[in-house]
Every structure is written in C-alpha cells, then in structure tokens.
Amino acid sequence: MNKHSDCENFCAIDAAKGICRLNGEFVLIDTAVCTEFEELPKCGNCQCFTQNDKDGMGSCSGFKKEYWSAAENRAVSCEGYVGRC
C-alpha cells in the first residue's frame, strides 16, 4: 500500500504528518493516498532493489558492485534508479 510519505507531493512536518504540496492540506503519513499520487524515487521503489528484509534493508544491483541499502533511502539523484512499472 502506498503512503503519503512515498509521494513526490508530500512535505514532512514531523514523524506523523505533513503537507500536500498540491492542495496545502495537512495529511497523516500512513493514510490512503489520493488520485494525484506521484511515486517518490526511493530504493524500495526501484527494480534494482531486492531481498528486502523485515527491517527494510535489501540489496541494490543497479551498479557494477552489489551493496546493501535501506528501502527508505531517497533515490532522487541515483544514476542506477529504475522505477517499477
């Protein structure tokens, strides 16, 4: 299930809530997203991210050498990021 914290339009205020950049309203991070949802590039949303464990750690195969990464890492500037279809 997608969360507001996975959306490009979400701006966090604290650990529980944020503001939607489209409408300016407060939203809770873990509530259902709207129809304007735009997936934020994160390691966990990349095709190169595998073997995700219960703590959100997994492997990245997007580069010559495979390494560990956290699913919640932002991948906005990652050259190996490939979004899921």
PDB file of N, CA, C and O in Angstrom:
ATOM      1  N   MET A   1       0.850  -1.185   0.000  1.00  0.00           N
ATOM      2  CA  MET A   1       0.000   0.000   0.000  1.00  0.00           C
ATOM      3  C   MET A   1       0.891   1.242   0.000  1.00  0.00           C
ATOM      4  O   MET A   1       1.822   1.349   0.780  1.00  0.00           O
ATOM      5  N   ASN A   2       0.609   2.163  -0.869  1.00  0.00           N
ATOM      6  CA  ASN A   2       1.355   3.417  -0.915  1.00  0.00           C
ATOM      7  C   ASN A   2       0.965   4.317   0.247  1.00  0.00           C
ATOM      8  O   ASN A   2      -0.174   4.308   0.703  1.00  0.00           O
ATOM      9  N   LYS A   3       1.926   5.082   0.740  1.00  0.00           N
ATOM     10  CA  LYS A   3       1.699   6.028   1.832  1.00  0.00           C
ATOM     11  C   LYS A   3       1.990   7.439   1.317  1.00  0.00           C
ATOM     12  O   LYS A   3       2.694   7.611   0.332  1.00  0.00           O
ATOM     13  N   HIS A   4       1.480   8.430   2.034  1.00  0.00           N
ATOM     14  CA  HIS A   4       1.762   9.809   1.639  1.00  0.00           C
ATOM     15  C   HIS A   4       3.263  10.086   1.609  1.00  0.00           C
ATOM     16  O   HIS A   4       3.746  10.826   0.764  1.00  0.00           O
ATOM     17  N   SER A   5       4.007   9.470   2.512  1.00  0.00           N
ATOM     18  CA  SER A   5       5.454   9.708   2.549  1.00  0.00           C
ATOM     19  C   SER A   5       6.158   9.128   1.321  1.00  0.00           C
ATOM     20  O   SER A   5       7.341   9.391   1.113  1.00  0.00           O
ATOM     21  N   ASP A   6       5.461   8.356   0.476  1.00  0.00           N
ATOM     22  CA  ASP A   6       6.024   7.818  -0.763  1.00  0.00           C
ATOM     23  C   ASP A   6       5.674   8.686  -1.971  1.00  0.00           C
ATOM     24  O   ASP A   6       5.958   8.320  -3.104  1.00  0.00           O
ATOM     25  N   CYS A   7       5.062   9.848  -1.737  1.00  0.00           N
ATOM     26  CA  CYS A   7       4.570  10.704  -2.819  1.00  0.00           C
ATOM     27  C   CYS A   7       5.477  11.927  -3.027  1.00  0.00           C
ATOM     28  O   CYS A   7       5.944  12.542  -2.062  1.00  0.00           O
ATOM     29  N   GLU A   8       5.716  12.284  -4.274  1.00  0.00           N
ATOM     30  CA  GLU A   8       6.510  13.474  -4.627  1.00  0.00           C
ATOM     31  C   GLU A   8       5.893  14.748  -4.064  1.00  0.00           C
ATOM     32  O   GLU A   8       6.593  15.728  -3.833  1.00  0.00           O
ATOM     33  N   ASN A   9       4.587  14.755  -3.862  1.00  0.00           N
ATOM     34  CA  ASN A   9       3.877  15.962  -3.441  1.00  0.00           C
ATOM     35  C   ASN A   9       3.787  16.122  -1.930  1.00  0.00           C
ATOM     36  O   ASN A   9       3.158  17.053  -1.450  1.00  0.00           O
ATOM     37  N   PHE A  10       4.397  15.209  -1.175  1.00  0.00           N
ATOM     38  CA  PHE A  10       4.327  15.232   0.284  1.00  0.00           C
ATOM     39  C   PHE A  10       5.532  15.946   0.867  1.00  0.00           C
ATOM     40  O   PHE A  10       6.673  15.688   0.485  1.00  0.00           O
ATOM     41  N   CYS A  11       5.285  16.836   1.822  1.00  0.00           N
ATOM     42  CA  CYS A  11       6.344  17.540   2.545  1.00  0.00           C
ATOM     43  C   CYS A  11       6.185  17.223   4.029  1.00  0.00           C
ATOM     44  O   CYS A  11       5.177  17.625   4.634  1.00  0.00           O
ATOM     45  N   ALA A  12       7.121  16.499   4.628  1.00  0.00           N
ATOM     46  CA  ALA A  12       7.017  16.083   6.028  1.00  0.00           C
ATOM     47  C   ALA A  12       7.165  17.271   6.970  1.00  0.00           C
ATOM     48  O   ALA A  12       7.990  18.160   6.751  1.00  0.00           O
ATOM     49  N   ILE A  13       6.362  17.257   8.028  1.00  0.00           N
ATOM     50  CA  ILE A  13       6.476  18.238   9.112  1.00  0.00           C
ATOM     51  C   ILE A  13       7.143  17.575  10.308  1.00  0.00           C
ATOM     52  O   ILE A  13       8.024  18.133  10.935  1.00  0.00           O
ATOM     53  N   ASP A  14       6.678  16.359  10.630  1.00  0.00           N
ATOM     54  CA  ASP A  14       7.272  15.576  11.713  1.00  0.00           C
ATOM     55  C   ASP A  14       7.113  14.102  11.364  1.00  0.00           C
ATOM     56  O   ASP A  14       6.813  13.760  10.223  1.00  0.00           O
ATOM     57  N   ALA A  15       7.276  13.219  12.344  1.00  0.00           N
ATOM     58  CA  ALA A  15       7.251  11.783  12.086  1.00  0.00           C
ATOM     59  C   ALA A  15       5.864  11.247  11.750  1.00  0.00           C
ATOM     60  O   ALA A  15       5.734  10.148  11.222  1.00  0.00           O
ATOM     61  N   ALA A  16       4.812  12.009  12.011  1.00  0.00           N
ATOM     62  CA  ALA A  16       3.450  11.511  11.807  1.00  0.00           C
ATOM     63  C   ALA A  16       2.666  12.235  10.723  1.00  0.00           C
ATOM     64  O   ALA A  16       1.717  11.678  10.176  1.00  0.00           O
ATOM     65  N   LYS A  17       3.026  13.451  10.390  1.00  0.00           N
ATOM     66  CA  LYS A  17       2.201  14.221   9.442  1.00  0.00           C
ATOM     67  C   LYS A  17       3.037  15.122   8.551  1.00  0.00           C
ATOM     68  O   LYS A  17       4.217  15.343   8.789  1.00  0.00           O
ATOM     69  N   GLY A  18       2.344  15.644   7.517  1.00  0.00           N
ATOM     70  CA  GLY A  18       2.999  16.554   6.595  1.00  0.00           C
ATOM     71  C   GLY A  18       1.962  17.376   5.860  1.00  0.00           C
ATOM     72  O   GLY A  18       0.794  17.406   6.227  1.00  0.00           O
ATOM     73  N   ILE A  19       2.395  18.035   4.800  1.00  0.00           N
ATOM     74  CA  ILE A  19       1.526  18.878   3.991  1.00  0.00           C
ATOM     75  C   ILE A  19       1.579  18.392   2.547  1.00  0.00           C
ATOM     76  O   ILE A  19       2.652  18.092   2.026  1.00  0.00           O
ATOM     77  N   CYS A  20       0.410  18.340   1.908  1.00  0.00           N
ATOM     78  CA  CYS A  20       0.339  18.023   0.484  1.00  0.00           C
ATOM     79  C   CYS A  20       0.673  19.301  -0.283  1.00  0.00           C
ATOM     80  O   CYS A  20       0.033  20.337  -0.093  1.00  0.00           O
ATOM     81  N   ARG A  21       1.684  19.250  -1.152  1.00  0.00           N
ATOM     82  CA  ARG A  21       2.103  20.435  -1.910  1.00  0.00           C
ATOM     83  C   ARG A  21       1.066  20.844  -2.954  1.00  0.00           C
ATOM     84  O   ARG A  21       1.084  21.972  -3.443  1.00  0.00           O
ATOM     85  N   LEU A  22       0.161  19.941  -3.331  1.00  0.00           N
ATOM     86  CA  LEU A  22      -0.848  20.272  -4.343  1.00  0.00           C
ATOM     87  C   LEU A  22      -1.999  21.094  -3.778  1.00  0.00           C
ATOM     88  O   LEU A  22      -2.452  22.037  -4.413  1.00  0.00           O
ATOM     89  N   ASN A  23      -2.471  20.696  -2.582  1.00  0.00           N
ATOM     90  CA  ASN A  23      -3.639  21.409  -2.044  1.00  0.00           C
ATOM     91  C   ASN A  23      -3.349  22.155  -0.742  1.00  0.00           C
ATOM     92  O   ASN A  23      -4.248  22.829  -0.213  1.00  0.00           O
ATOM     93  N   GLY A  24      -2.153  21.995  -0.169  1.00  0.00           N
ATOM     94  CA  GLY A  24      -1.781  22.710   1.047  1.00  0.00           C
ATOM     95  C   GLY A  24      -2.402  22.183   2.313  1.00  0.00           C
ATOM     96  O   GLY A  24      -2.261  22.794   3.372  1.00  0.00           O
ATOM     97  N   GLU A  25      -3.058  21.026   2.264  1.00  0.00           N
ATOM     98  CA  GLU A  25      -3.721  20.477   3.445  1.00  0.00           C
ATOM     99  C   GLU A  25      -2.782  19.568   4.232  1.00  0.00           C
ATOM    100  O   GLU A  25      -1.884  18.948   3.669  1.00  0.00           O
ATOM    101  N   PHE A  26      -3.029  19.471   5.553  1.00  0.00           N
ATOM    102  CA  PHE A  26      -2.295  18.541   6.402  1.00  0.00           C
ATOM    103  C   PHE A  26      -2.754  17.127   6.086  1.00  0.00           C
ATOM    104  O   PHE A  26      -3.943  16.889   5.871  1.00  0.00           O
ATOM    105  N   VAL A  27      -1.816  16.186   6.063  1.00  0.00           N
ATOM    106  CA  VAL A  27      -2.137  14.774   5.860  1.00  0.00           C
ATOM    107  C   VAL A  27      -1.294  13.934   6.818  1.00  0.00           C
ATOM    108  O   VAL A  27      -0.174  14.302   7.171  1.00  0.00           O
ATOM    109  N   LEU A  28      -1.855  12.804   7.236  1.00  0.00           N
ATOM    110  CA  LEU A  28      -1.118  11.852   8.059  1.00  0.00           C
ATOM    111  C   LEU A  28      -0.322  10.941   7.139  1.00  0.00           C
ATOM    112  O   LEU A  28      -0.819  10.517   6.094  1.00  0.00           O
ATOM    113  N   ILE A  29       0.893  10.615   7.523  1.00  0.00           N
ATOM    114  CA  ILE A  29       1.798   9.850   6.666  1.00  0.00           C
ATOM    115  C   ILE A  29       1.208   8.511   6.244  1.00  0.00           C
ATOM    116  O   ILE A  29       1.313   8.118   5.088  1.00  0.00           O
ATOM    117  N   ASP A  30       0.580   7.786   7.154  1.00  0.00           N
ATOM    118  CA  ASP A  30       0.144   6.420   6.866  1.00  0.00           C
ATOM    119  C   ASP A  30      -1.284   6.305   6.346  1.00  0.00           C
ATOM    120  O   ASP A  30      -1.813   5.198   6.283  1.00  0.00           O
ATOM    121  N   THR A  31      -1.922   7.384   5.957  1.00  0.00           N
ATOM    122  CA  THR A  31      -3.289   7.286   5.431  1.00  0.00           C
ATOM    123  C   THR A  31      -3.259   7.055   3.914  1.00  0.00           C
ATOM    124  O   THR A  31      -2.230   7.229   3.272  1.00  0.00           O
ATOM    125  N   ALA A  32      -4.408   6.634   3.375  1.00  0.00           N
ATOM    126  CA  ALA A  32      -4.511   6.320   1.944  1.00  0.00           C
ATOM    127  C   ALA A  32      -4.184   7.543   1.091  1.00  0.00           C
ATOM    128  O   ALA A  32      -4.515   8.673   1.452  1.00  0.00           O
ATOM    129  N   VAL A  33      -3.530   7.297  -0.039  1.00  0.00           N
ATOM    130  CA  VAL A  33      -3.133   8.392  -0.929  1.00  0.00           C
ATOM    131  C   VAL A  33      -4.292   8.788  -1.854  1.00  0.00           C
ATOM    132  O   VAL A  33      -5.238   8.052  -2.026  1.00  0.00           O
ATOM    133  N   CYS A  34      -4.173   9.946  -2.474  1.00  0.00           N
ATOM    134  CA  CYS A  34      -5.214  10.447  -3.370  1.00  0.00           C
ATOM    135  C   CYS A  34      -4.917  10.033  -4.818  1.00  0.00           C
ATOM    136  O   CYS A  34      -3.902   9.387  -5.099  1.00  0.00           O
ATOM    137  N   THR A  35      -5.742  10.462  -5.745  1.00  0.00           N
ATOM    138  CA  THR A  35      -5.572  10.114  -7.161  1.00  0.00           C
ATOM    139  C   THR A  35      -4.406  10.861  -7.811  1.00  0.00           C
ATOM    140  O   THR A  35      -3.975  10.506  -8.899  1.00  0.00           O
ATOM    141  N   GLU A  36      -3.886  11.892  -7.149  1.00  0.00           N
ATOM    142  CA  GLU A  36      -2.763  12.681  -7.674  1.00  0.00           C
ATOM    143  C   GLU A  36      -1.417  12.125  -7.228  1.00  0.00           C
ATOM    144  O   GLU A  36      -0.379  12.759  -7.450  1.00  0.00           O
ATOM    145  N   PHE A  37      -1.415  10.929  -6.613  1.00  0.00           N
ATOM    146  CA  PHE A  37      -0.182  10.318  -6.104  1.00  0.00           C
ATOM    147  C   PHE A  37       0.873  10.195  -7.199  1.00  0.00           C
ATOM    148  O   PHE A  37       0.602   9.703  -8.285  1.00  0.00           O
ATOM    149  N   GLU A  38       2.099  10.653  -6.888  1.00  0.00           N
ATOM    150  CA  GLU A  38       3.261  10.504  -7.772  1.00  0.00           C
ATOM    151  C   GLU A  38       4.365   9.838  -6.968  1.00  0.00           C
ATOM    152  O   GLU A  38       4.847  10.410  -5.994  1.00  0.00           O
ATOM    153  N   GLU A  39       4.749   8.633  -7.377  1.00  0.00           N
ATOM    154  CA  GLU A  39       5.710   7.856  -6.610  1.00  0.00           C
ATOM    155  C   GLU A  39       7.054   8.561  -6.476  1.00  0.00           C
ATOM    156  O   GLU A  39       7.653   8.968  -7.470  1.00  0.00           O
ATOM    157  N   LEU A  40       7.529   8.702  -5.239  1.00  0.00           N
ATOM    158  CA  LEU A  40       8.825   9.295  -4.947  1.00  0.00           C
ATOM    159  C   LEU A  40       9.918   8.265  -5.216  1.00  0.00           C
ATOM    160  O   LEU A  40       9.806   7.115  -4.794  1.00  0.00           O
ATOM    161  N   PRO A  41      10.990   8.639  -5.938  1.00  0.00           N
ATOM    162  CA  PRO A  41      12.080   7.692  -6.147  1.00  0.00           C
ATOM    163  C   PRO A  41      12.753   7.334  -4.816  1.00  0.00           C
ATOM    164  O   PRO A  41      13.348   8.194  -4.166  1.00  0.00           O
ATOM    165  N   LYS A  42      12.597   6.097  -4.396  1.00  0.00           N
ATOM    166  CA  LYS A  42      13.244   5.559  -3.203  1.00  0.00           C
ATOM    167  C   LYS A  42      13.845   4.218  -3.586  1.00  0.00           C
ATOM    168  O   LYS A  42      13.352   3.552  -4.498  1.00  0.00           O
ATOM    169  N   CYS A  43      14.865   3.799  -2.844  1.00  0.00           N
ATOM    170  CA  CYS A  43      15.475   2.495  -3.134  1.00  0.00           C
ATOM    171  C   CYS A  43      14.415   1.398  -3.153  1.00  0.00           C
ATOM    172  O   CYS A  43      14.423   0.535  -4.029  1.00  0.00           O
ATOM    173  N   GLY A  44      13.473   1.415  -2.219  1.00  0.00           N
ATOM    174  CA  GLY A  44      12.440   0.383  -2.148  1.00  0.00           C
ATOM    175  C   GLY A  44      11.501   0.385  -3.335  1.00  0.00           C
ATOM    176  O   GLY A  44      10.788  -0.590  -3.562  1.00  0.00           O
ATOM    177  N   ASN A  45      11.474   1.465  -4.113  1.00  0.00           N
ATOM    178  CA  ASN A  45      10.608   1.555  -5.295  1.00  0.00           C
ATOM    179  C   ASN A  45      11.371   1.277  -6.587  1.00  0.00           C
ATOM    180  O   ASN A  45      10.836   1.461  -7.667  1.00  0.00           O
ATOM    181  N   CYS A  46      12.615   0.844  -6.487  1.00  0.00           N
ATOM    182  CA  CYS A  46      13.475   0.621  -7.652  1.00  0.00           C
ATOM    183  C   CYS A  46      13.498  -0.857  -8.044  1.00  0.00           C
ATOM    184  O   CYS A  46      13.481  -1.738  -7.175  1.00  0.00           O
ATOM    185  N   GLN A  47      13.567  -1.127  -9.341  1.00  0.00           N
ATOM    186  CA  GLN A  47      13.653  -2.500  -9.834  1.00  0.00           C
ATOM    187  C   GLN A  47      14.955  -3.175  -9.424  1.00  0.00           C
ATOM    188  O   GLN A  47      15.036  -4.398  -9.390  1.00  0.00           O
ATOM    189  N   CYS A  48      15.980  -2.400  -9.110  1.00  0.00           N
ATOM    190  CA  CYS A  48      17.290  -2.954  -8.742  1.00  0.00           C
ATOM    191  C   CYS A  48      17.365  -3.334  -7.264  1.00  0.00           C
ATOM    192  O   CYS A  48      18.344  -3.919  -6.819  1.00  0.00           O
ATOM    193  N   PHE A  49      16.332  -3.014  -6.488  1.00  0.00           N
ATOM    194  CA  PHE A  49      16.325  -3.284  -5.048  1.00  0.00           C
ATOM    195  C   PHE A  49      15.662  -4.634  -4.801  1.00  0.00           C
ATOM    196  O   PHE A  49      14.510  -4.839  -5.161  1.00  0.00           O
ATOM    197  N   THR A  50      16.394  -5.556  -4.159  1.00  0.00           N
ATOM    198  CA  THR A  50      15.873  -6.901  -3.903  1.00  0.00           C
ATOM    199  C   THR A  50      16.209  -7.340  -2.483  1.00  0.00           C
ATOM    200  O   THR A  50      16.967  -6.682  -1.785  1.00  0.00           O
ATOM    201  N   GLN A  51      15.678  -8.463  -2.115  1.00  0.00           N
ATOM    202  CA  GLN A  51      15.953  -9.120  -0.832  1.00  0.00           C
ATOM    203  C   GLN A  51      15.625  -8.225   0.345  1.00  0.00           C
ATOM    204  O   GLN A  51      16.355  -8.206   1.350  1.00  0.00           O
ATOM    205  N   ASN A  52      14.535  -7.499   0.275  1.00  0.00           N
ATOM    206  CA  ASN A  52      14.108  -6.611   1.346  1.00  0.00           C
ATOM    207  C   ASN A  52      13.759  -7.439   2.585  1.00  0.00           C
ATOM    208  O   ASN A  52      12.921  -8.317   2.520  1.00  0.00           O
ATOM    209  N   ASP A  53      14.399  -7.157   3.736  1.00  0.00           N
ATOM    210  CA  ASP A  53      14.099  -7.917   4.951  1.00  0.00           C
ATOM    211  C   ASP A  53      13.077  -7.173   5.817  1.00  0.00           C
ATOM    212  O   ASP A  53      12.588  -6.107   5.443  1.00  0.00           O
ATOM    213  N   LYS A  54      12.773  -7.720   6.999  1.00  0.00           N
ATOM    214  CA  LYS A  54      11.747  -7.148   7.866  1.00  0.00           C
ATOM    215  C   LYS A  54      12.112  -5.755   8.377  1.00  0.00           C
ATOM    216  O   LYS A  54      11.237  -4.991   8.770  1.00  0.00           O
ATOM    217  N   ASP A  55      13.381  -5.391   8.353  1.00  0.00           N
ATOM    218  CA  ASP A  55      13.828  -4.076   8.810  1.00  0.00           C
ATOM    219  C   ASP A  55      13.969  -3.073   7.668  1.00  0.00           C
ATOM    220  O   ASP A  55      14.419  -1.950   7.878  1.00  0.00           O
ATOM    221  N   GLY A  56      13.610  -3.486   6.446  1.00  0.00           N
ATOM    222  CA  GLY A  56      13.688  -2.587   5.304  1.00  0.00           C
ATOM    223  C   GLY A  56      15.049  -2.530   4.649  1.00  0.00           C
ATOM    224  O   GLY A  56      15.300  -1.650   3.826  1.00  0.00           O
ATOM    225  N   MET A  57      15.952  -3.438   4.989  1.00  0.00           N
ATOM    226  CA  MET A  57      17.272  -3.477   4.351  1.00  0.00           C
ATOM    227  C   MET A  57      17.236  -4.472   3.195  1.00  0.00           C
ATOM    228  O   MET A  57      16.595  -5.520   3.282  1.00  0.00           O
ATOM    229  N   GLY A  58      17.915  -4.147   2.109  1.00  0.00           N
ATOM    230  CA  GLY A  58      17.944  -5.028   0.955  1.00  0.00           C
ATOM    231  C   GLY A  58      19.214  -4.836   0.165  1.00  0.00           C
ATOM    232  O   GLY A  58      20.160  -4.199   0.629  1.00  0.00           O
ATOM    233  N   SER A  59      19.233  -5.382  -1.037  1.00  0.00           N
ATOM    234  CA  SER A  59      20.401  -5.295  -1.902  1.00  0.00           C
ATOM    235  C   SER A  59      20.082  -4.461  -3.132  1.00  0.00           C
ATOM    236  O   SER A  59      18.994  -4.563  -3.690  1.00  0.00           O
ATOM    237  N   CYS A  60      21.076  -3.668  -3.561  1.00  0.00           N
ATOM    238  CA  CYS A  60      20.958  -2.882  -4.785  1.00  0.00           C
ATOM    239  C   CYS A  60      21.853  -3.518  -5.841  1.00  0.00           C
ATOM    240  O   CYS A  60      23.041  -3.727  -5.609  1.00  0.00           O
ATOM    241  N   SER A  61      21.284  -3.822  -7.001  1.00  0.00           N
ATOM    242  CA  SER A  61      22.062  -4.407  -8.094  1.00  0.00           C
ATOM    243  C   SER A  61      22.150  -3.441  -9.279  1.00  0.00           C
ATOM    244  O   SER A  61      22.416  -3.857 -10.392  1.00  0.00           O
ATOM    245  N   GLY A  62      21.946  -2.149  -9.002  1.00  0.00           N
ATOM    246  CA  GLY A  62      21.928  -1.156 -10.068  1.00  0.00           C
ATOM    247  C   GLY A  62      23.301  -0.672 -10.519  1.00  0.00           C
ATOM    248  O   GLY A  62      23.402   0.140 -11.433  1.00  0.00           O
ATOM    249  N   PHE A  63      24.349  -1.157  -9.863  1.00  0.00           N
ATOM    250  CA  PHE A  63      25.705  -0.733 -10.211  1.00  0.00           C
ATOM    251  C   PHE A  63      26.595  -1.952 -10.416  1.00  0.00           C
ATOM    252  O   PHE A  63      26.154  -3.071 -10.213  1.00  0.00           O
ATOM    253  N   LYS A  64      27.845  -1.754 -10.808  1.00  0.00           N
ATOM    254  CA  LYS A  64      28.761  -2.868 -11.063  1.00  0.00           C
ATOM    255  C   LYS A  64      28.902  -3.754  -9.832  1.00  0.00           C
ATOM    256  O   LYS A  64      28.953  -4.974  -9.933  1.00  0.00           O
ATOM    257  N   LYS A  65      28.984  -3.149  -8.664  1.00  0.00           N
ATOM    258  CA  LYS A  65      29.138  -3.898  -7.422  1.00  0.00           C
ATOM    259  C   LYS A  65      27.832  -3.829  -6.636  1.00  0.00           C
ATOM    260  O   LYS A  65      27.292  -2.742  -6.419  1.00  0.00           O
ATOM    261  N   GLU A  66      27.308  -4.974  -6.192  1.00  0.00           N
ATOM    262  CA  GLU A  66      26.077  -5.009  -5.407  1.00  0.00           C
ATOM    263  C   GLU A  66      26.380  -4.572  -3.973  1.00  0.00           C
ATOM    264  O   GLU A  66      27.434  -4.889  -3.430  1.00  0.00           O
ATOM    265  N   TYR A  67      25.484  -3.819  -3.368  1.00  0.00           N
ATOM    266  CA  TYR A  67      25.694  -3.368  -1.987  1.00  0.00           C
ATOM    267  C   TYR A  67      24.363  -3.293  -1.257  1.00  0.00           C
ATOM    268  O   TYR A  67      23.300  -3.364  -1.859  1.00  0.00           O
ATOM    269  N   TRP A  68      24.433  -3.159   0.076  1.00  0.00           N
ATOM    270  CA  TRP A  68      23.249  -3.069   0.913  1.00  0.00           C
ATOM    271  C   TRP A  68      22.681  -1.654   0.871  1.00  0.00           C
ATOM    272  O   TRP A  68      23.425  -0.688   0.764  1.00  0.00           O
ATOM    273  N   SER A  69      21.363  -1.568   0.991  1.00  0.00           N
ATOM    274  CA  SER A  69      20.712  -0.271   1.009  1.00  0.00           C
ATOM    275  C   SER A  69      19.422  -0.377   1.819  1.00  0.00           C
ATOM    276  O   SER A  69      18.843  -1.450   1.950  1.00  0.00           O
ATOM    277  N   ALA A  70      18.965   0.751   2.354  1.00  0.00           N
ATOM    278  CA  ALA A  70      17.686   0.801   3.069  1.00  0.00           C
ATOM    279  C   ALA A  70      16.588   1.169   2.084  1.00  0.00           C
ATOM    280  O   ALA A  70      16.770   2.055   1.240  1.00  0.00           O
ATOM    281  N   ALA A  71      15.440   0.517   2.181  1.00  0.00           N
ATOM    282  CA  ALA A  71      14.316   0.760   1.275  1.00  0.00           C
ATOM    283  C   ALA A  71      13.848   2.214   1.317  1.00  0.00           C
ATOM    284  O   ALA A  71      13.385   2.755   0.321  1.00  0.00           O
ATOM    285  N   GLU A  72      13.995   2.891   2.448  1.00  0.00           N
ATOM    286  CA  GLU A  72      13.508   4.263   2.602  1.00  0.00           C
ATOM    287  C   GLU A  72      14.495   5.318   2.107  1.00  0.00           C
ATOM    288  O   GLU A  72      14.173   6.509   2.107  1.00  0.00           O
ATOM    289  N   ASN A  73      15.699   4.913   1.664  1.00  0.00           N
ATOM    290  CA  ASN A  73      16.649   5.893   1.118  1.00  0.00           C
ATOM    291  C   ASN A  73      16.066   6.566  -0.119  1.00  0.00           C
ATOM    292  O   ASN A  73      15.552   5.897  -1.010  1.00  0.00           O
ATOM    293  N   ARG A  74      16.151   7.864  -0.173  1.00  0.00           N
ATOM    294  CA  ARG A  74      15.681   8.586  -1.361  1.00  0.00           C
ATOM    295  C   ARG A  74      16.668   8.388  -2.500  1.00  0.00           C
ATOM    296  O   ARG A  74      17.878   8.400  -2.286  1.00  0.00           O
ATOM    297  N   ALA A  75      16.121   8.211  -3.700  1.00  0.00           N
ATOM    298  CA  ALA A  75      16.955   7.912  -4.861  1.00  0.00           C
ATOM    299  C   ALA A  75      16.803   8.969  -5.943  1.00  0.00           C
ATOM    300  O   ALA A  75      16.996   8.690  -7.126  1.00  0.00           O
ATOM    301  N   VAL A  76      16.500  10.189  -5.548  1.00  0.00           N
ATOM    302  CA  VAL A  76      16.246  11.274  -6.497  1.00  0.00           C
ATOM    303  C   VAL A  76      17.442  11.502  -7.424  1.00  0.00           C
ATOM    304  O   VAL A  76      17.274  11.727  -8.612  1.00  0.00           O
ATOM    305  N   SER A  77      18.657  11.397  -6.902  1.00  0.00           N
ATOM    306  CA  SER A  77      19.841  11.638  -7.718  1.00  0.00           C
ATOM    307  C   SER A  77      20.605  10.351  -8.047  1.00  0.00           C
ATOM    308  O   SER A  77      21.718  10.411  -8.554  1.00  0.00           O
ATOM    309  N   CYS A  78      20.001   9.181  -7.812  1.00  0.00           N
ATOM    310  CA  CYS A  78      20.673   7.904  -8.075  1.00  0.00           C
ATOM    311  C   CYS A  78      20.710   7.632  -9.580  1.00  0.00           C
ATOM    312  O   CYS A  78      19.672   7.614 -10.238  1.00  0.00           O
ATOM    313  N   GLU A  79      21.908   7.390 -10.111  1.00  0.00           N
ATOM    314  CA  GLU A  79      22.067   7.105 -11.542  1.00  0.00           C
ATOM    315  C   GLU A  79      21.580   5.717 -11.919  1.00  0.00           C
ATOM    316  O   GLU A  79      21.295   5.445 -13.075  1.00  0.00           O
ATOM    317  N   GLY A  80      21.477   4.816 -10.941  1.00  0.00           N
ATOM    318  CA  GLY A  80      21.041   3.449 -11.216  1.00  0.00           C
ATOM    319  C   GLY A  80      19.561   3.220 -10.986  1.00  0.00           C
ATOM    320  O   GLY A  80      19.060   2.114 -11.184  1.00  0.00           O
ATOM    321  N   TYR A  81      18.813   4.260 -10.586  1.00  0.00           N
ATOM    322  CA  TYR A  81      17.394   4.088 -10.262  1.00  0.00           C
ATOM    323  C   TYR A  81      16.571   3.738 -11.507  1.00  0.00           C
ATOM    324  O   TYR A  81      16.652   4.389 -12.540  1.00  0.00           O
ATOM    325  N   VAL A  82      15.753   2.683 -11.358  1.00  0.00           N
ATOM    326  CA  VAL A  82      14.819   2.271 -12.398  1.00  0.00           C
ATOM    327  C   VAL A  82      13.473   2.045 -11.701  1.00  0.00           C
ATOM    328  O   VAL A  82      13.317   1.107 -10.925  1.00  0.00           O
ATOM    329  N   GLY A  83      12.523   2.919 -11.943  1.00  0.00           N
ATOM    330  CA  GLY A  83      11.218   2.808 -11.303  1.00  0.00           C
ATOM    331  C   GLY A  83      10.492   1.541 -11.690  1.00  0.00           C
ATOM    332  O   GLY A  83      10.705   0.995 -12.765  1.00  0.00           O
ATOM    333  N   ARG A  84       9.648   1.064 -10.771  1.00  0.00           N
ATOM    334  CA  ARG A  84       8.840  -0.132 -11.056  1.00  0.00           C
ATOM    335  C   ARG A  84       7.679   0.265 -11.955  1.00  0.00           C
ATOM    336  O   ARG A  84       7.126   1.341 -11.850  1.00  0.00           O
ATOM    337  N   CYS A  85       7.317  -0.636 -12.828  1.00  0.00           N
ATOM    338  CA  CYS A  85       6.191  -0.382 -13.757  1.00  0.00           C
ATOM    339  C   CYS A  85       4.881  -0.833 -13.151  1.00  0.00           C
ATOM    340  O   CYS A  85       4.783  -1.637 -12.350  1.00  0.00           O
TER     341      CYS A  85
END
